[in-house]
CSV table of C-alpha atoms in Angstrom, one decimal:
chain,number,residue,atom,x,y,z
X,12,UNK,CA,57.2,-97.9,-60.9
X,13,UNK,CA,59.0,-101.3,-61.1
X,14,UNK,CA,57.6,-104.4,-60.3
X,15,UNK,CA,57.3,-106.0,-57.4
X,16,UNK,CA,60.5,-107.8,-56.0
X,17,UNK,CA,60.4,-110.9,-57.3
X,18,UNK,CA,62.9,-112.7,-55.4
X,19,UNK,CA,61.0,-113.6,-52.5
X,20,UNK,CA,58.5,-116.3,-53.4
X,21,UNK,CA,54.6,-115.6,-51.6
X,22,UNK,CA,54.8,-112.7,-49.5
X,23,UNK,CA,52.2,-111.9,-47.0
X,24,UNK,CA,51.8,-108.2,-47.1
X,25,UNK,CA,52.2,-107.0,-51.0
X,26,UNK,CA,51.5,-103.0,-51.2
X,27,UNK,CA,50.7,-102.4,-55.1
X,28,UNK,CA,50.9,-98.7,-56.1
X,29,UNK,CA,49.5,-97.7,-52.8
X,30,UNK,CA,48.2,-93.5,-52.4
X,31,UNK,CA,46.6,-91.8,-49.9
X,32,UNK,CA,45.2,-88.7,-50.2
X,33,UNK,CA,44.0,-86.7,-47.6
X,34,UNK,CA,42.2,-82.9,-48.2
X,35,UNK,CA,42.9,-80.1,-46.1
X,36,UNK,CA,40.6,-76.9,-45.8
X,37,UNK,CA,42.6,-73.4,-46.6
X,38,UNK,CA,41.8,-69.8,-47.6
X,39,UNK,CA,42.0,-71.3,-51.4
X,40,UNK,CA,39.6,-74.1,-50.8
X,41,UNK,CA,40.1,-77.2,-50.2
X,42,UNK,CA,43.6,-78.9,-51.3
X,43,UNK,CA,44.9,-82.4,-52.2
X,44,UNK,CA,47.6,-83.6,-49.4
X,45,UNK,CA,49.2,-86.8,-50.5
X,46,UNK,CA,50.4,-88.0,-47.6
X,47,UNK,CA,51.6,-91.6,-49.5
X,48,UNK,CA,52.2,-91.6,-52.9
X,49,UNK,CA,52.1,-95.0,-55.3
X,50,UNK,CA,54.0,-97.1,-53.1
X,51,UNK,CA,55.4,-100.7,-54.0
X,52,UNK,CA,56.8,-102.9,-51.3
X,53,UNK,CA,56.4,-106.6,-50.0
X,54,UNK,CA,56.8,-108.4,-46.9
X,55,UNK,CA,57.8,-112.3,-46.7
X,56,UNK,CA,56.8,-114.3,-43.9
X,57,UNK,CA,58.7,-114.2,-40.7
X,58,UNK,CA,60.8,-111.1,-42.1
X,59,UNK,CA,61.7,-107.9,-40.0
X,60,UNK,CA,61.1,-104.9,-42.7
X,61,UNK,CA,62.3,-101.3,-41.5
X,62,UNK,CA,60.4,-98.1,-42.7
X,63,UNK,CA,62.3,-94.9,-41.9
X,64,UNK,CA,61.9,-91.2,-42.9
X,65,UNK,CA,61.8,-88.0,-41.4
X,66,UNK,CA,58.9,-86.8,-39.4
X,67,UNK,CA,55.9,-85.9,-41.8
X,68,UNK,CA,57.3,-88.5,-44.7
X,69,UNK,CA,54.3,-90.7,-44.5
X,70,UNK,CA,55.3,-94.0,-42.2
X,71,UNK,CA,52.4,-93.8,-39.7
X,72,UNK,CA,49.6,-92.9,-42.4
X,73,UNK,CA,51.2,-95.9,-44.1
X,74,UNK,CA,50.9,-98.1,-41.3
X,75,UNK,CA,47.7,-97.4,-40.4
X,76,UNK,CA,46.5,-98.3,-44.1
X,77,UNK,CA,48.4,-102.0,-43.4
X,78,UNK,CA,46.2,-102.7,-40.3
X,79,UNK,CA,43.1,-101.8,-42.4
X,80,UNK,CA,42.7,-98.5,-40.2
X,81,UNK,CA,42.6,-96.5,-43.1
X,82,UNK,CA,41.5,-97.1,-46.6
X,83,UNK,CA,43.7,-96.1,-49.7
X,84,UNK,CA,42.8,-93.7,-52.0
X,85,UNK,CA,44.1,-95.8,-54.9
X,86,UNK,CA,46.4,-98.9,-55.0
X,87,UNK,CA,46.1,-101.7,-53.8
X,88,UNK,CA,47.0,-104.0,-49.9
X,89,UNK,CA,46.9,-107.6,-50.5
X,90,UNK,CA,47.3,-109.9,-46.8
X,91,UNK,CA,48.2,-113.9,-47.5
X,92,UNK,CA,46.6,-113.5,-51.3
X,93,UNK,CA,43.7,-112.0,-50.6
X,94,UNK,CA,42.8,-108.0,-50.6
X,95,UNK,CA,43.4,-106.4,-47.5
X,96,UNK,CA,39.6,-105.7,-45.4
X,97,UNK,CA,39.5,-102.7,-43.2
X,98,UNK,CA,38.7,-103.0,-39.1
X,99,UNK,CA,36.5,-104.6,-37.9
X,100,UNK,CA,35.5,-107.0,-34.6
X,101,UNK,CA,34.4,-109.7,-37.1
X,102,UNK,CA,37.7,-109.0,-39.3
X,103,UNK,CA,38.7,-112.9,-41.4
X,104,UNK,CA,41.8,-111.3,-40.5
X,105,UNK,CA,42.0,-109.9,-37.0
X,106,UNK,CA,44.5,-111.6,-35.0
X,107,UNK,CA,46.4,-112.1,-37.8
X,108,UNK,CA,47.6,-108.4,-37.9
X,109,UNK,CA,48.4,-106.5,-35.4
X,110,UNK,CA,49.7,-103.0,-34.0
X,111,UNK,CA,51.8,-101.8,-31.4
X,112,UNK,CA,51.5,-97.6,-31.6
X,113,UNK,CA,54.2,-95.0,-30.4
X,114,UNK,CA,51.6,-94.0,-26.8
X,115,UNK,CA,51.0,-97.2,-25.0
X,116,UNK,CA,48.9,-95.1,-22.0
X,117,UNK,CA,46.7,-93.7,-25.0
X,118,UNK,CA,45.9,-97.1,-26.7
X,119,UNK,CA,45.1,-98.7,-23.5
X,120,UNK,CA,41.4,-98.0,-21.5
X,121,UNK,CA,42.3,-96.8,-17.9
X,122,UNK,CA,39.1,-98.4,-16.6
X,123,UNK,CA,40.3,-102.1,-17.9
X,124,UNK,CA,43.3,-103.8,-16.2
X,125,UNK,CA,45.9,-104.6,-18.6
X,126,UNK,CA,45.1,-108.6,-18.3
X,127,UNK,CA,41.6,-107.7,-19.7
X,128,UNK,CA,42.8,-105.7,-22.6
X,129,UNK,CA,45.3,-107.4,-23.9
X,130,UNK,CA,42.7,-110.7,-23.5
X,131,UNK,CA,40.4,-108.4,-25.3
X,132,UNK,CA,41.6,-109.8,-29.1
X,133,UNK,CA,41.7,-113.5,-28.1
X,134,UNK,CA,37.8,-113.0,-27.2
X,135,UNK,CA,36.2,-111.0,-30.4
X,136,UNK,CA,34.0,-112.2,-33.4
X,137,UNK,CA,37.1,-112.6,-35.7
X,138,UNK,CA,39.5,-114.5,-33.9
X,139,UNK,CA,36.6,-116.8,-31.7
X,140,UNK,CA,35.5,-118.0,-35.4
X,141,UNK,CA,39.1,-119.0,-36.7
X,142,UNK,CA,40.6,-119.9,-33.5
X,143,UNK,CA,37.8,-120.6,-30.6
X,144,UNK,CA,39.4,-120.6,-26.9
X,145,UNK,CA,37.5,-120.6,-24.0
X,146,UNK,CA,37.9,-118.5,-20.8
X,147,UNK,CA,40.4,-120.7,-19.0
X,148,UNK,CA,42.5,-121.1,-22.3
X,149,UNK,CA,42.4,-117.5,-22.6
X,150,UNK,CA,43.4,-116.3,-19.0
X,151,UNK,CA,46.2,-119.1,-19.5
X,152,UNK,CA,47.4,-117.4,-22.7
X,153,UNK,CA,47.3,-114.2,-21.5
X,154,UNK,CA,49.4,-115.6,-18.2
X,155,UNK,CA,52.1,-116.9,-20.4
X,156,UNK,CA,52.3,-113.4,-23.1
X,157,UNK,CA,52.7,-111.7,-19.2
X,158,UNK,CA,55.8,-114.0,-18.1
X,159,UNK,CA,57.6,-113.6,-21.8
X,160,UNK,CA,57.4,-109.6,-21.8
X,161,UNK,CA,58.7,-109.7,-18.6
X,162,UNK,CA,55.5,-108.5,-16.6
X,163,UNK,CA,54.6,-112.1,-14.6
X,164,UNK,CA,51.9,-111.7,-12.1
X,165,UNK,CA,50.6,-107.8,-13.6
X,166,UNK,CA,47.5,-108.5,-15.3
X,167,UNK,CA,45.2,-107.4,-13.0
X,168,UNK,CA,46.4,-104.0,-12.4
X,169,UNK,CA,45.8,-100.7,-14.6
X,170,UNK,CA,47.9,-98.6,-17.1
X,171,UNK,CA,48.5,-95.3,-14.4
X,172,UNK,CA,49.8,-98.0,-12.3
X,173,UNK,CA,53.0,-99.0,-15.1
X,174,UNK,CA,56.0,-97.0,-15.7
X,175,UNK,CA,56.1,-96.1,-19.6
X,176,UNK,CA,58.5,-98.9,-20.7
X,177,UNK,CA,56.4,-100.7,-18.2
X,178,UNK,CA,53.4,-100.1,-20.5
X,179,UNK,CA,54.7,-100.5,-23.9
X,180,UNK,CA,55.5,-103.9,-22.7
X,181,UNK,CA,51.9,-104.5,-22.2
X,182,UNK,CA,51.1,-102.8,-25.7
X,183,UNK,CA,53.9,-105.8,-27.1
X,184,UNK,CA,51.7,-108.3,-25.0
X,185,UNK,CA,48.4,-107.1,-26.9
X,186,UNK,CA,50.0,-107.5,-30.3
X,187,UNK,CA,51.7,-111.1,-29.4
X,188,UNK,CA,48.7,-112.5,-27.6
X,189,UNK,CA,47.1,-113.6,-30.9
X,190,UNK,CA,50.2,-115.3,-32.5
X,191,UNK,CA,49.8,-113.3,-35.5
X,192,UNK,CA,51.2,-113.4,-38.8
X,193,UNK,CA,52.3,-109.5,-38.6
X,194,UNK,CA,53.0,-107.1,-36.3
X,195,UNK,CA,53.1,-103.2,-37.8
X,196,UNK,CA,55.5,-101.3,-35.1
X,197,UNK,CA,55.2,-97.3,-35.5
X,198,UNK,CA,57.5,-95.7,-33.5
X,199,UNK,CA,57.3,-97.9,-30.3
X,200,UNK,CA,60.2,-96.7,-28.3
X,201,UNK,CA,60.7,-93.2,-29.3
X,202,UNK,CA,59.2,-92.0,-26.6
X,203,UNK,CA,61.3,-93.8,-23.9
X,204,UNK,CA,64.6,-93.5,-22.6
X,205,UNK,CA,67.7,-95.1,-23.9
X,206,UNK,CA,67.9,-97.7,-21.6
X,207,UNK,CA,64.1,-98.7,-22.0
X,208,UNK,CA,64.3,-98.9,-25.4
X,209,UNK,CA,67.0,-101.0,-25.3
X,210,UNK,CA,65.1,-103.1,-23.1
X,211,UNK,CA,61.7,-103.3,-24.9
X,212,UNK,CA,63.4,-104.0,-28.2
X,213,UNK,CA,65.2,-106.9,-26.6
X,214,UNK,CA,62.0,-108.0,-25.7
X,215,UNK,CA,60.7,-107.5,-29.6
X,216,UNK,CA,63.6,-109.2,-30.7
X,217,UNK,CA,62.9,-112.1,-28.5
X,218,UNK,CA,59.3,-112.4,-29.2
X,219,UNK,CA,60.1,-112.3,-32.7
X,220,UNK,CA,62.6,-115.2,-33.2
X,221,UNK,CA,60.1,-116.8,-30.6
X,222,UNK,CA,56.9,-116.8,-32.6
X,223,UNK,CA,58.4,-115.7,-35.9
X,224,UNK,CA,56.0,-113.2,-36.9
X,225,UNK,CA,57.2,-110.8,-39.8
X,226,UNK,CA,57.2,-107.1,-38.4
X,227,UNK,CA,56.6,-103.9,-39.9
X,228,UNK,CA,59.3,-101.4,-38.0
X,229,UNK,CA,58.3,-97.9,-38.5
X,230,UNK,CA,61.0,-95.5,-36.9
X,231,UNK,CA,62.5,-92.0,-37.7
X,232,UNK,CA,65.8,-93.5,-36.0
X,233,UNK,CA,68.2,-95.2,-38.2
X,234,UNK,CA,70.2,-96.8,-35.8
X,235,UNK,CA,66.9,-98.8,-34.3
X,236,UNK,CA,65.5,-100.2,-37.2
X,237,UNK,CA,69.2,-101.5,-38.6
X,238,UNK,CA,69.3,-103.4,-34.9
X,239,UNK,CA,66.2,-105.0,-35.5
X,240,UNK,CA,65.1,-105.5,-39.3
X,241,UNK,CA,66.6,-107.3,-42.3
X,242,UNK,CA,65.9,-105.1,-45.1
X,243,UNK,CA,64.9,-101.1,-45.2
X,244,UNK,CA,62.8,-98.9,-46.8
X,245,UNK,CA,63.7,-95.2,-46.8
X,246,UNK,CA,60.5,-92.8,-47.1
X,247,UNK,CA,60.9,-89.4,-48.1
X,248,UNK,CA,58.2,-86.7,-48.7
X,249,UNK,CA,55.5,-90.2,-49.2
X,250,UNK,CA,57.6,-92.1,-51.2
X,251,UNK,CA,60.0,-95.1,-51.5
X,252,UNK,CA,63.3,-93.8,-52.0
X,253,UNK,CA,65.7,-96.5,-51.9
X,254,UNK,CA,65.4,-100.4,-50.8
X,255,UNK,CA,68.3,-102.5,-49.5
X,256,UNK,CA,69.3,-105.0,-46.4
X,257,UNK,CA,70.0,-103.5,-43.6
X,258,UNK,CA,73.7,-104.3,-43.5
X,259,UNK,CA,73.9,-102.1,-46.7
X,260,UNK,CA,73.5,-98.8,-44.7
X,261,UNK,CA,76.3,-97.6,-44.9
X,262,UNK,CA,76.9,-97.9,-48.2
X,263,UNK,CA,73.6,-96.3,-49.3
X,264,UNK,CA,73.3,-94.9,-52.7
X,265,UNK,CA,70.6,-92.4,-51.9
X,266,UNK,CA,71.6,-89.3,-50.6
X,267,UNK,CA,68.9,-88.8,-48.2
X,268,UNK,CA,69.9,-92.2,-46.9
X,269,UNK,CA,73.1,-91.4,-46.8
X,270,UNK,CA,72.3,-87.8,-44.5
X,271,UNK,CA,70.0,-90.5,-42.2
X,272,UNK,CA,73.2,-92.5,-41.6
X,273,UNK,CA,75.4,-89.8,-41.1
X,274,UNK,CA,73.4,-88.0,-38.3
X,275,UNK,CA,73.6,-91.5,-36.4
X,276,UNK,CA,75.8,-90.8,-33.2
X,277,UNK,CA,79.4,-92.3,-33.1
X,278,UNK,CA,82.5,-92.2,-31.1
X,279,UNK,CA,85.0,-91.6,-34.4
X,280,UNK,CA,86.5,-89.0,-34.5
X,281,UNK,CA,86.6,-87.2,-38.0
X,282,UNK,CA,83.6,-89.4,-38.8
X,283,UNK,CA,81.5,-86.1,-40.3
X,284,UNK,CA,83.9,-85.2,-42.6
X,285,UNK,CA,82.4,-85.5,-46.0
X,286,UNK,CA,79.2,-86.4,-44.6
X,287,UNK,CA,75.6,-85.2,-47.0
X,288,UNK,CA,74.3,-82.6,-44.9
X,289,UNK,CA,70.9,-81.8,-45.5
X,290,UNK,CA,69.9,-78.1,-45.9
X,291,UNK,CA,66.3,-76.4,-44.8
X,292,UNK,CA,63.2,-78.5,-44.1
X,293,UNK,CA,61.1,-80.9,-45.5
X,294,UNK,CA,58.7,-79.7,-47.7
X,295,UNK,CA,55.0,-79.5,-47.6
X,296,UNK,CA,53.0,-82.3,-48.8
X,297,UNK,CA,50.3,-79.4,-49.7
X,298,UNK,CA,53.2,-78.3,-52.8
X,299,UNK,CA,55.0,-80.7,-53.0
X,300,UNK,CA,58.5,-79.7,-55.3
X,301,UNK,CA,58.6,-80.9,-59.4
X,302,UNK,CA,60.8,-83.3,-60.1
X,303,UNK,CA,62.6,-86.0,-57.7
X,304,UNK,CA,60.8,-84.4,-54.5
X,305,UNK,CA,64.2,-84.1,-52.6
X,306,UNK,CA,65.8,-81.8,-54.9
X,307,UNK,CA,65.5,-79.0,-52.7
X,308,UNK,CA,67.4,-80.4,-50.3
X,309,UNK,CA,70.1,-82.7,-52.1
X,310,UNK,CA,73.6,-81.0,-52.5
X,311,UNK,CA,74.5,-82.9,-55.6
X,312,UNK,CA,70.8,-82.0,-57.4
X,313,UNK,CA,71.6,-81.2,-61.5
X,314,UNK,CA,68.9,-79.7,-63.8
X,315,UNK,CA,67.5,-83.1,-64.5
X,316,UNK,CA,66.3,-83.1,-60.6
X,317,UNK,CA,63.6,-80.0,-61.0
X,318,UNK,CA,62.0,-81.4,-63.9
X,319,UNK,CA,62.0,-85.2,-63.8
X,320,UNK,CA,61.1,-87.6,-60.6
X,321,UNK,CA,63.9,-90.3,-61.1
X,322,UNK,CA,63.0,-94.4,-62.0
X,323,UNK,CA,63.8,-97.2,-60.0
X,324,UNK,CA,67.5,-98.2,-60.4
X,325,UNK,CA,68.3,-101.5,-59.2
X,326,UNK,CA,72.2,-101.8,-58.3
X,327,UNK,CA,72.0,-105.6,-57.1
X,328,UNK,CA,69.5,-107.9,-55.5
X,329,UNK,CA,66.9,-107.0,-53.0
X,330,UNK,CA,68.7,-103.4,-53.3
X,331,UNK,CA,67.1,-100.9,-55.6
X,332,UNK,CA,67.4,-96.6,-55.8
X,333,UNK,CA,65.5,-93.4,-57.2
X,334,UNK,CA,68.1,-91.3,-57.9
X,335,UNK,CA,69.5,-89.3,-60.7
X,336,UNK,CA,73.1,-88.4,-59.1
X,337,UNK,CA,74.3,-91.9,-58.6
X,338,UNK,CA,77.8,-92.1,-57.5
X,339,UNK,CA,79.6,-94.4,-60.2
């Protein structure tokens, strides 16, 4: 693995190597599932990362492992220079980072109105001892998150009584209510309709140059995270495949990168000619292929591909590739 990019001066999220291993009962016995595998990334303040990748690549597991919800198996998560400590109420660092997951109704308690769960974070151990607020300061802040998602006047009722972009708003409200330093995203509007997501990522958007927050965009849609992030990481099979700005896409070296962007929808015509087409499905993580782990699936793999996973190639700044089938 290379080192860590260098190029942006004290990030607040550094991921060092980071694996995660998980092991699943069969009739062999029990077997490793690597689920992430010795990833290397960084995240400067106030900056929008994307992390896209097929289903079953790896984003949410990685995710959860940035908000301390699950522990690596090896590697290491450092958060504004210090390691990375898992859950808890009395977390040094709760507030700080936060979540917004793909099922707002299932991350919210039907028997709490939505005012008293998102206040729920300005009240515990954690943020009380950094930050202490009172109850009026609290039902003030929680007021004001309200009017800037675009829900004024809606605390007191209950999640069955929000539509679902409705409610995902009120997950956004949660995660902004503590001001904090990063906000991990995994798949928040893939589950609503076109114009919702629109709508809610506006509202991201907004909240983001507002409070300027760096973000953690986890999404199997291309087009999504190049609206709203910077830079991109591709994920393939649990690993890093290729890192570059988001106004690189379509110029991507990768080929898996490449098929992401080409299955985007479009309105040129002729755009699919010469397009990398991906062929079968994505292997399982239980045996996992030798070599560069998408040469079962690349129509330019060589030999080289089966028997050799592929360094790091950096091809400018901020824009590196592992890939044996360059294009010159």
């Amino acid at each position: 693995m290379p080192e860590l990019s260098a190029s942006r001066a004290e990030p607040l999220l550094v991921l060092d190597r980071v694996t995660r291993t998980f092991f699943v009962r069969t009739a062999h016995g029990e077997l490793p599932l690597k689920a992430v595998h010795e990833v290397s990334f960084s995240v400067d303040k106030g900056e929008c990362t994307g992390l896209v990748g097929e289903s079953g690549c790896g984003k949410s597991t990685l995710g959860r492992m940035v908000c301390g919800l699950l522990a690596p198996t090896s590697g290491t998560i450092s958060f504004a220079g210090a390691p990375l400590p898992q859950a808890s109420p009395s977390s040094p660092v709760i507030g700080r980072l936060q979540m917004v997951f793909q099922d707002p109704f299932s991350s919210l308690n039907p028997r709490m109105s939505v005012g008293a769960s998102v206040a729920e974070g300005l009240g515990s151990r954690g943020y009380q001892k950094r930050s202490p607020m009172g109850r009026g300061e609290i039902r003030e802040r929680v007021r004001d998150i309200f009017a800037r998602v675009g829900l004024a006047g809606m605390e007191g009722r209950y999640p069955h009584e929000f539509s679902g972009g409705q409610r995902q708003r009120v997950a956004l409200a949660r995660a902004f209510v503590t001001r904090p330093d990063i906000v991990v995203c995994d798949e928040p509007v893939s589950a609503l309709d076109a114009s919702v997501q629109a709508q809610v990522l506006n509202v991201m958007r907004d909240l983001q140059e507002e409070y300027g927050q760096a973000q953690l965009f986890i999404s199997h849609n291309l087009a999504v995270v190049g609206f709203m992030c910077s830079r991109v990481l591709v994920m393939y099979l649990g690993e890093i495949v290729e890192e570059l700005a988001a106004d690189r896409l379509a110029s991507a070296a990768h080929p898996y990168t490449q098929a992401l962007h080409g299955a985007m929808p479009t309105r040129t015509v002729g755009r699919g000619k010469g397009l990398v087409v991906l062929k079968g499905e994505l292997p399982s993580p239980l045996n996992p292929p030798s070599g560069c782990p998408f040469h079962p699936r690349c129509p330019r793999a060589m030999d080289i591909c089966t028997r050799m996973a592929p360094d790091w190639t950096e091809l400018a700044p901020g824009w590196r590739v592992r890939c044996h089938c360059l294009d010159d």
